[in-house]
Tab-separated table of C-alpha atoms and ligand atoms in Angstrom:
chain	number	residue	atom	x	y	z
A	241	MET	CA	3.550	-58.839	16.616
A	242	PRO	CA	1.791	-55.930	14.600
A	243	THR	CA	3.335	-53.427	14.718
A	244	VAL	CA	1.467	-49.676	15.260
A	245	LEU	CA	2.375	-46.263	14.933
A	246	ILE	CA	0.216	-43.517	16.517
A	247	THR	CA	0.926	-39.116	16.107
A	248	GLY	CA	0.114	-38.176	19.577
A	249	GLY	CA	0.200	-41.582	21.158
A	250	HIS	CA	0.957	-39.976	24.383
A	251	ALA	CA	-1.415	-37.954	25.434
A	252	GLY	CA	-5.205	-37.517	25.310
A	253	ILE	CA	-7.136	-40.360	23.256
A	254	GLY	CA	-3.725	-41.157	21.513
A	255	PHE	CA	-2.337	-42.584	24.618
A	256	GLU	CA	-5.608	-44.284	25.893
A	257	CYS	CA	-5.594	-45.976	22.527
A	258	ALA	CA	-1.995	-47.209	22.920
A	259	LYS	CA	-2.493	-48.512	26.624
A	260	GLN	CA	-6.067	-50.424	25.247
A	261	LEU	CA	-3.016	-52.105	21.979
A	262	ALA	CA	-0.760	-52.764	24.446
A	263	SER	CA	-2.883	-54.496	27.248
A	264	ARG	CA	-5.474	-56.104	24.790
A	265	SER	CA	-3.379	-57.045	21.193
A	266	ARG	CA	0.536	-56.558	22.741
A	267	CYS	CA	1.273	-54.657	19.952
A	268	ASP	CA	4.814	-53.320	19.199
A	269	LEU	CA	4.210	-49.746	19.657
A	270	VAL	CA	5.738	-46.597	17.918
A	271	LEU	CA	4.933	-42.955	19.238
A	272	ALA	CA	5.426	-40.170	17.283
A	273	GLY	CA	5.263	-36.665	18.454
A	274	ARG	CA	7.074	-33.865	18.577
A	275	SER	CA	8.802	-33.664	21.958
A	276	VAL	CA	10.604	-36.253	23.443
A	277	GLU	CA	10.460	-35.594	27.480
A	278	ARG	CA	6.341	-35.486	26.838
A	279	MET	CA	6.600	-38.834	25.166
A	280	GLU	CA	9.534	-41.029	26.730
A	281	PRO	CA	7.159	-41.242	30.235
A	282	ALA	CA	4.421	-41.940	28.766
A	283	ALA	CA	6.631	-44.803	26.805
A	284	GLN	CA	8.095	-45.971	29.598
A	285	GLN	CA	4.851	-46.835	31.701
A	286	LEU	CA	3.229	-48.572	28.613
A	287	ARG	CA	6.884	-50.554	28.939
A	288	THR	CA	6.653	-51.507	32.208
A	289	SER	CA	2.599	-52.155	32.744
A	290	TYR	CA	2.376	-53.844	29.527
A	291	GLY	CA	5.665	-55.531	28.582
A	292	VAL	CA	5.509	-54.592	25.350
A	293	LYS	CA	8.194	-52.949	22.855
A	294	VAL	CA	7.246	-48.847	22.575
A	295	THR	CA	9.643	-46.882	20.331
A	296	THR	CA	9.257	-42.896	20.342
A	297	LEU	CA	9.719	-41.459	16.995
A	298	LYS	CA	10.251	-37.211	16.876
A	299	LEU	CA	7.575	-35.812	14.633
A	300	ASP	CA	6.389	-32.501	14.328
A	301	THR	CA	3.187	-32.784	11.748
A	302	SER	CA	3.523	-29.135	10.994
A	303	SER	CA	6.655	-29.381	9.988
A	304	LEU	CA	7.645	-30.224	6.396
A	305	VAL	CA	11.183	-31.125	7.515
A	306	SER	CA	10.309	-32.787	10.350
A	307	VAL	CA	8.267	-35.252	8.675
A	308	ARG	CA	10.597	-35.984	6.035
A	309	GLU	CA	12.857	-36.750	8.861
A	310	ALA	CA	10.899	-38.882	10.766
A	311	ALA	CA	9.511	-40.856	7.845
A	312	ALA	CA	13.408	-41.542	7.070
A	313	GLU	CA	14.474	-42.659	10.576
A	314	PHE	CA	11.036	-44.952	10.591
A	315	ARG	CA	12.278	-46.006	7.219
A	316	THR	CA	15.613	-46.721	8.777
A	317	LEU	CA	14.141	-48.330	12.083
A	318	LEU	CA	12.735	-51.527	9.468
A	319	ASP	CA	15.439	-51.397	7.243
A	320	SER	CA	17.217	-52.903	10.608
A	321	GLY	CA	14.523	-54.873	11.861
A	322	ASN	CA	14.262	-52.778	14.868
A	323	VAL	CA	10.920	-52.287	14.502
A	324	ALA	CA	8.414	-54.887	12.654
A	325	PRO	CA	6.547	-54.458	9.445
A	326	LEU	CA	3.997	-51.352	9.471
A	327	ASP	CA	0.803	-53.212	10.149
A	328	THR	CA	-1.415	-49.952	11.582
A	329	LEU	CA	-0.863	-46.454	10.545
A	330	LEU	CA	-2.585	-44.016	12.616
A	331	CYS	CA	-2.987	-40.004	11.883
A	332	ASN	CA	-4.091	-38.873	14.983
A	333	ALA	CA	-2.162	-36.096	16.172
A	334	GLY	CA	-3.862	-32.432	15.999
A	335	GLY	CA	-4.917	-29.331	17.957
A	336	ARG	CA	-7.052	-26.625	17.611
A	337	HIS	CA	-4.985	-23.160	17.715
A	338	ASN	CA	-6.631	-20.661	19.380
A	339	GLY	CA	-5.592	-16.806	19.485
A	340	PRO	CA	-3.383	-14.665	16.752
A	341	THR	CA	-3.451	-16.544	13.559
A	342	THR	CA	0.080	-18.133	12.853
A	343	TYR	CA	1.993	-19.860	10.852
A	344	SER	CA	4.441	-23.543	10.583
A	345	PRO	CA	8.397	-23.245	9.892
A	346	ASP	CA	7.131	-23.797	6.040
A	347	GLY	CA	5.093	-20.696	6.344
A	348	TYR	CA	1.478	-22.879	6.384
A	349	GLU	CA	-1.211	-21.674	8.834
A	350	THR	CA	-0.692	-23.665	11.749
A	351	THR	CA	-4.211	-25.870	11.882
A	352	PHE	CA	-4.499	-27.086	8.290
A	353	ALA	CA	-0.276	-28.057	8.850
A	354	THR	CA	-0.930	-29.223	11.659
A	355	ASN	CA	-4.045	-32.051	11.283
A	356	CYS	CA	-3.972	-31.889	7.445
A	357	LEU	CA	-0.427	-31.213	5.356
A	358	GLY	CA	1.820	-33.234	7.775
A	359	HIS	CA	0.084	-36.237	8.167
A	360	PHE	CA	-0.364	-36.091	4.373
A	361	LEU	CA	3.170	-36.041	3.784
A	362	LEU	CA	3.656	-38.851	6.420
A	363	VAL	CA	1.446	-41.187	4.801
A	364	GLU	CA	2.819	-41.058	1.292
A	365	LEU	CA	6.337	-41.427	2.438
A	366	LEU	CA	5.119	-44.516	4.441
A	367	VAL	CA	2.122	-46.527	2.836
A	368	ASP	CA	4.520	-48.309	0.466
A	369	ARG	CA	6.287	-49.753	3.917
A	370	MET	CA	3.060	-51.420	5.283
A	371	ALA	CA	2.229	-54.400	5.680
A	372	ASP	CA	-0.343	-56.224	3.348
A	373	ALA	CA	-3.655	-55.379	4.429
A	374	GLY	CA	-2.317	-52.776	6.470
A	375	ARG	CA	-4.838	-50.055	7.782
A	376	ILE	CA	-4.493	-46.467	7.764
A	377	VAL	CA	-7.012	-44.454	10.316
A	378	PHE	CA	-7.220	-40.688	10.597
A	379	THR	CA	-9.035	-39.243	13.509
A	380	ALA	CA	-11.117	-36.614	12.068
A	381	SER	CA	-14.206	-34.934	14.192
A	382	GLY	CA	-18.300	-34.075	13.956
A	383	THR	CA	-17.510	-30.954	13.605
A	384	HIS	CA	-16.254	-31.348	9.822
A	385	ASP	CA	-20.028	-31.744	9.412
A	386	PRO	CA	-21.784	-28.315	9.450
A	387	ASP	CA	-25.090	-29.940	9.282
A	388	THR	CA	-24.926	-31.247	12.767
A	389	MET	CA	-24.329	-29.725	15.905
A	390	ASP	CA	-21.256	-30.588	16.571
A	391	GLY	CA	-20.250	-28.371	13.564
A	392	LYS	CA	-22.238	-25.767	14.012
A	393	MET	CA	-21.294	-25.423	17.677
A	394	VAL	CA	-17.537	-24.903	16.837
A	395	GLY	CA	-18.077	-23.103	13.509
A	396	LYS	CA	-19.307	-24.257	10.154
A	397	ALA	CA	-16.709	-25.564	7.944
A	398	VAL	CA	-15.632	-23.387	4.989
A	399	GLU	CA	-14.829	-24.808	1.821
A	400	PRO	CA	-11.320	-27.143	1.767
A	401	ASP	CA	-9.382	-24.992	-0.693
A	402	ALA	CA	-5.765	-25.605	0.449
A	403	ILE	CA	-4.467	-22.710	-0.929
A	404	ALA	CA	-6.932	-20.346	1.050
A	405	LEU	CA	-6.670	-22.168	3.984
A	406	GLU	CA	-2.733	-22.418	3.984
A	407	ASN	CA	-2.607	-18.380	3.253
A	408	ASP	CA	-5.752	-17.608	6.066
A	409	GLY	CA	-5.127	-14.558	7.836
A	410	LYS	CA	-2.207	-13.396	5.173
A	411	ASP	CA	-3.948	-10.827	2.687
A	412	GLY	CA	-5.015	-8.775	5.472
A	413	LYS	CA	-8.631	-10.050	5.650
A	414	LYS	CA	-10.000	-11.125	8.699
A	415	PRO	CA	-8.770	-14.334	9.412
A	416	LEU	CA	-11.292	-17.709	10.061
A	417	SER	CA	-11.903	-18.150	13.382
A	418	ALA	CA	-9.539	-20.848	15.838
A	419	GLY	CA	-13.047	-23.098	15.582
A	420	VAL	CA	-13.991	-22.633	11.767
A	421	ARG	CA	-9.858	-23.797	11.109
A	422	TYR	CA	-10.510	-26.888	13.380
A	423	SER	CA	-13.579	-27.527	11.790
A	424	THR	CA	-12.311	-27.510	8.077
A	425	SER	CA	-8.871	-28.921	8.947
A	426	LYS	CA	-10.956	-32.068	9.748
A	427	LEU	CA	-13.740	-31.920	6.514
A	428	CYS	CA	-10.080	-32.099	4.221
A	429	THR	CA	-9.124	-35.018	7.168
A	430	MET	CA	-12.330	-37.288	5.783
A	431	LEU	CA	-11.683	-35.965	2.209
A	432	TYR	CA	-8.278	-37.548	2.114
A	433	ALA	CA	-9.643	-40.434	4.232
A	434	TYR	CA	-11.504	-41.259	1.435
A	435	GLU	CA	-9.450	-39.897	-1.462
A	436	LEU	CA	-7.280	-42.201	0.107
A	437	HIS	CA	-9.168	-45.235	-0.090
A	438	ARG	CA	-10.169	-44.392	-3.905
A	439	ARG	CA	-6.338	-44.280	-4.937
A	440	LEU	CA	-5.074	-47.278	-3.167
A	441	ARG	CA	-8.376	-49.251	-4.510
A	442	ARG	CA	-7.469	-47.861	-8.059
A	443	ALA	CA	-4.111	-49.529	-7.431
A	444	ASP	CA	-5.262	-52.834	-6.529
A	445	GLY	CA	-3.856	-51.965	-2.529
A	446	SER	CA	-4.883	-54.073	-0.285
A	447	ILE	CA	-4.178	-51.357	2.552
A	448	ALA	CA	-7.713	-49.564	3.905
A	449	SER	CA	-8.092	-45.916	4.540
A	450	ILE	CA	-10.471	-45.531	7.424
A	451	ALA	CA	-12.225	-42.145	8.876
A	452	PHE	CA	-13.077	-41.743	13.118
A	453	ASP	CA	-14.753	-39.464	15.144
A	454	PRO	CA	-13.983	-40.117	18.482
A	455	GLY	CA	-17.027	-37.868	19.850
A	456	SER	CA	-16.628	-34.724	22.138
A	457	ILE	CA	-14.262	-35.369	25.052
A	458	PRO	CA	-13.445	-32.038	26.886
A	459	GLU	CA	-11.119	-34.062	29.070
A	460	THR	CA	-8.433	-34.345	26.609
A	461	GLY	CA	-6.085	-31.442	25.925
A	462	LEU	CA	-7.542	-30.322	23.186
A	463	LEU	CA	-9.403	-27.415	24.616
A	464	ARG	CA	-5.776	-26.448	26.190
A	465	THR	CA	-5.942	-23.114	23.571
A	466	MET	CA	-9.187	-21.849	24.803
A	467	PRO	CA	-9.658	-19.778	27.651
A	468	LYS	CA	-9.203	-21.628	31.475
A	469	PRO	CA	-13.155	-20.968	32.709
A	470	VAL	CA	-14.396	-22.323	29.416
A	471	GLN	CA	-12.280	-25.353	29.914
A	472	TRP	CA	-13.604	-25.909	32.924
A	473	LEU	CA	-17.179	-25.308	31.764
A	474	ALA	CA	-16.639	-28.007	29.167
A	475	LYS	CA	-16.208	-30.544	31.771
A	476	THR	CA	-18.877	-29.867	34.385
A	477	ALA	CA	-22.062	-32.857	34.108
A	478	LEU	CA	-24.018	-29.441	33.548
A	479	MET	CA	-22.542	-28.619	30.235
A	480	LYS	CA	-21.711	-32.369	29.093
A	481	GLY	CA	-25.840	-32.827	30.003
A	482	LEU	CA	-26.733	-29.906	28.058
A	483	MET	CA	-24.244	-30.966	24.854
A	484	LYS	CA	-26.115	-34.336	24.904
A	485	ARG	CA	-29.439	-33.146	24.718
A	486	ILE	CA	-29.055	-30.772	21.637
A	487	GLY	CA	-26.985	-33.410	19.795
A	488	VAL	CA	-23.223	-33.175	20.320
A	489	THR	CA	-21.863	-36.470	19.589
A	490	GLN	CA	-20.818	-37.623	23.503
A	491	GLY	CA	-17.447	-39.387	23.226
A	492	SER	CA	-14.837	-40.372	26.669
A	493	VAL	CA	-11.446	-40.790	26.731
A	494	SER	CA	-11.738	-44.367	27.669
A	495	PHE	CA	-14.343	-45.472	25.371
A	496	SER	CA	-13.159	-42.910	22.143
A	497	GLY	CA	-9.207	-44.709	23.171
A	498	ALA	CA	-10.650	-47.969	23.058
A	499	SER	CA	-12.457	-47.854	19.848
A	500	LEU	CA	-9.642	-46.503	17.854
A	501	ALA	CA	-7.576	-49.154	19.150
A	502	GLN	CA	-10.284	-51.500	17.768
A	503	ILE	CA	-10.410	-50.228	14.345
A	504	ALA	CA	-6.733	-50.504	14.552
A	505	VAL	CA	-6.211	-54.302	14.629
A	506	ASP	CA	-9.425	-55.674	15.155
A	507	PRO	CA	-10.629	-58.062	11.918
A	508	ILE	CA	-13.845	-57.282	12.154
A	509	TYR	CA	-12.673	-53.566	10.847
A	510	GLY	CA	-10.530	-55.410	8.053
A	511	ASP	CA	-13.250	-54.254	5.370
A	512	ALA	CA	-14.056	-50.654	6.576
A	513	SER	CA	-11.950	-49.100	4.095
A	514	GLY	CA	-13.507	-45.994	3.038
A	515	LYS	CA	-15.780	-45.526	6.187
A	516	TYR	CA	-16.666	-42.869	8.578
A	517	LEU	CA	-16.929	-44.665	12.190
A	518	GLN	CA	-18.188	-42.586	14.810
A	519	SER	CA	-17.895	-43.495	18.481
A	520	ASN	CA	-21.004	-42.197	20.611
A	521	ASP	CA	-22.347	-42.497	23.733
A	522	GLY	CA	-20.986	-45.738	24.400
A	523	ALA	CA	-21.543	-47.342	20.617
A	524	LEU	CA	-18.729	-47.360	17.557
A	525	ASN	CA	-20.885	-47.179	14.567
A	526	GLU	CA	-20.286	-46.635	10.928
A	527	THR	CA	-22.499	-43.422	10.269
A	528	ARG	CA	-22.915	-41.029	7.161
A	529	SER	CA	-19.965	-38.204	6.775
A	530	SER	CA	-20.797	-34.617	5.822
A	531	LYS	CA	-22.726	-33.722	2.059
A	532	MET	CA	-19.455	-32.563	0.764
A	533	SER	CA	-16.707	-34.878	2.219
A	534	TYR	CA	-18.086	-37.498	-0.676
A	535	ASP	CA	-17.379	-34.640	-3.510
A	536	GLU	CA	-14.826	-36.362	-5.214
A	537	GLN	CA	-13.370	-33.776	-7.356
A	538	ARG	CA	-13.296	-31.244	-4.492
A	539	ALA	CA	-11.006	-34.457	-2.856
A	540	ALA	CA	-8.988	-34.589	-5.731
A	541	LYS	CA	-8.131	-30.739	-5.892
A	542	LEU	CA	-7.088	-31.029	-2.262
A	543	TRP	CA	-4.971	-33.996	-3.054
A	544	ASN	CA	-3.183	-32.625	-5.779
A	545	ASP	CA	-2.863	-29.001	-3.917
A	546	SER	CA	-1.558	-30.725	-0.993
A	547	LYS	CA	0.986	-32.595	-2.984
A	548	THR	CA	2.268	-29.131	-4.653
A	549	LEU	CA	2.564	-27.998	-0.614
A	550	VAL	CA	4.470	-30.470	0.730
A	551	ARG	CA	6.347	-30.415	-2.529
A	552	LEU	CA	6.090	-34.553	-2.966
A	553	GLN	CA	8.210	-35.516	-5.405
A	554	PRO	CA	7.046	-37.798	-8.177
A	555	SER	CA	8.948	-40.832	-6.969
A	556	GLU	CA	7.374	-40.230	-3.599
A	557	GLU	CA	3.863	-40.655	-4.725
A	558	SER	CA	3.173	-44.465	-3.099
A	559	THR	CA	-0.100	-43.846	-3.398
A	560	GLN	CA	0.288	-44.913	-7.164
A	561	LEU	CA	2.866	-47.434	-7.197
A	562	ARG	CA	0.859	-49.511	-5.200
B	743	LIG	N1	-11.340	-33.902	22.436
B	743	LIG	C1	-12.203	-34.368	21.430
B	743	LIG	O1	-13.250	-33.663	21.771
B	743	LIG	C2	-12.147	-34.624	19.859
B	743	LIG	C3	-12.819	-34.310	19.001
B	743	LIG	C4	-13.105	-35.255	18.032
B	743	LIG	C5	-11.657	-35.454	17.321
B	743	LIG	N2	-10.886	-35.052	18.263
B	743	LIG	C6	-9.270	-35.724	17.839
B	743	LIG	O2	-8.401	-36.649	18.178
B	743	LIG	C7	-7.805	-36.047	18.354
B	743	LIG	C8	-6.701	-35.930	19.520
B	743	LIG	O3	-6.617	-35.062	20.145
B	743	LIG	P1	-6.993	-35.285	21.819
B	743	LIG	O4	-8.129	-34.728	22.110
B	743	LIG	O5	-6.554	-36.594	22.585
B	743	LIG	O6	-6.272	-34.038	22.188
B	743	LIG	P2	-4.941	-33.976	23.077
B	743	LIG	O7	-4.682	-34.469	24.354
B	743	LIG	O8	-4.130	-32.736	22.735
B	743	LIG	O9	-3.713	-35.037	21.999
B	743	LIG	C9	-3.163	-34.343	20.626
B	743	LIG	C10	-1.556	-34.986	20.482
B	743	LIG	O10	-1.472	-34.522	19.257
B	743	LIG	C11	-0.174	-34.224	19.557
B	743	LIG	N3	0.492	-32.785	18.969
B	743	LIG	C12	-0.592	-31.488	18.877
B	743	LIG	N4	0.554	-30.926	17.853
B	743	LIG	C13	1.372	-31.713	17.292
B	743	LIG	C14	2.421	-31.460	16.060
B	743	LIG	N5	2.615	-30.399	15.550
B	743	LIG	N6	2.954	-32.209	15.898
B	743	LIG	C15	3.008	-33.693	16.539
B	743	LIG	N7	2.048	-33.985	17.451
B	743	LIG	C16	1.606	-33.128	17.750
B	743	LIG	C17	0.119	-33.529	21.133
B	743	LIG	O11	1.212	-33.460	21.051
B	743	LIG	P3	2.142	-32.574	22.106
B	743	LIG	O12	2.169	-33.109	23.443
B	743	LIG	O13	2.948	-32.578	21.467
B	743	LIG	O14	0.733	-31.167	22.353
B	743	LIG	C18	-1.038	-34.837	21.697
B	743	LIG	O15	-0.162	-36.113	21.500
B	743	LIG	C19	-7.333	-34.826	17.521
B	743	LIG	O16	-7.063	-35.482	15.614
B	743	LIG	C20	-8.127	-33.945	17.652
B	743	LIG	O17	-8.956	-33.048	16.781
B	743	LIG	C21	-10.690	-34.659	19.532
């Protein structure tokens, strides 16, 4: 039975994906998230409805200690046979953080820590434990591309400079807006996905690294830190129709969750490494990402700076070993 680990698998797109995987592919699932209280009811629902094995793993992607503890616990589960070899790792958890700038327990700006550094470290700590021809899928976002309507609406992504991003707001200068921090974190996610693909190929690895855009879905918890009237308005048919007309990528919880599940396990995505797949208006297609996302020099710099920030030890560099 394949095992799929989903960060943020108890809510929104991640939970819909988990349901699809449980019902269609009957995968063993590992839901990874920061609150056992929020994960356990979702895990129980999956067990009861589909009879699949579901394990919960405590993981706060904004905390390096938590990521290390989660990776160690997951390795123990693998070693003891309590979890079958890992076929797919879905780096899906993420957030947009409106309000005053906050920092992670490690002192890094929260959006960058949560959406970028936590998954970067998790991947490095787990990739050597993945089954052959396994898949790592990063939930990115069309907002990463400043030339698209998605990117313009949220706030155009800025330079994906890890050091500047983790320090955002610390130097007394005006911090980036929550929207720009979010879109830039997704640009970094794209750069990680492509750089991981190149590194794995250079090391003759069989693991795939894929980027996914679910499209805009106001029904999930993503907008939860925005003012209530904005959240309400975003869900109205009028606003959705307007967004569609101006060219914003249209997702839905059901279609985008099902798309993520397909990318996770469907053989037709077996050769999707290094690709960007987008769900838009009921279709899942490969598409071009932003110009900057293909910049290999920027990707290598982001990767190396991220290694420093997560204090990765040379012996932990799984992507070098395969
Ligand atoms: N909805 C959209 O329009 C849209 C569009 C493009 C991309 N995306 C991306 O899709 C992914 C899923 O988001 P969603 O729309 O399904 O929103 P959601 O309903 O808010 O789900 C986000 C998930 O991430 C988890 N999470 C947040 N911060 C975390 C942390 N520090 N550590 C561990 N888990 C954390 C949440 O768990 P908690 O219960 O602990 O908060 C939740 O399970 C995100 O990466 C998002 O950026 C969404």
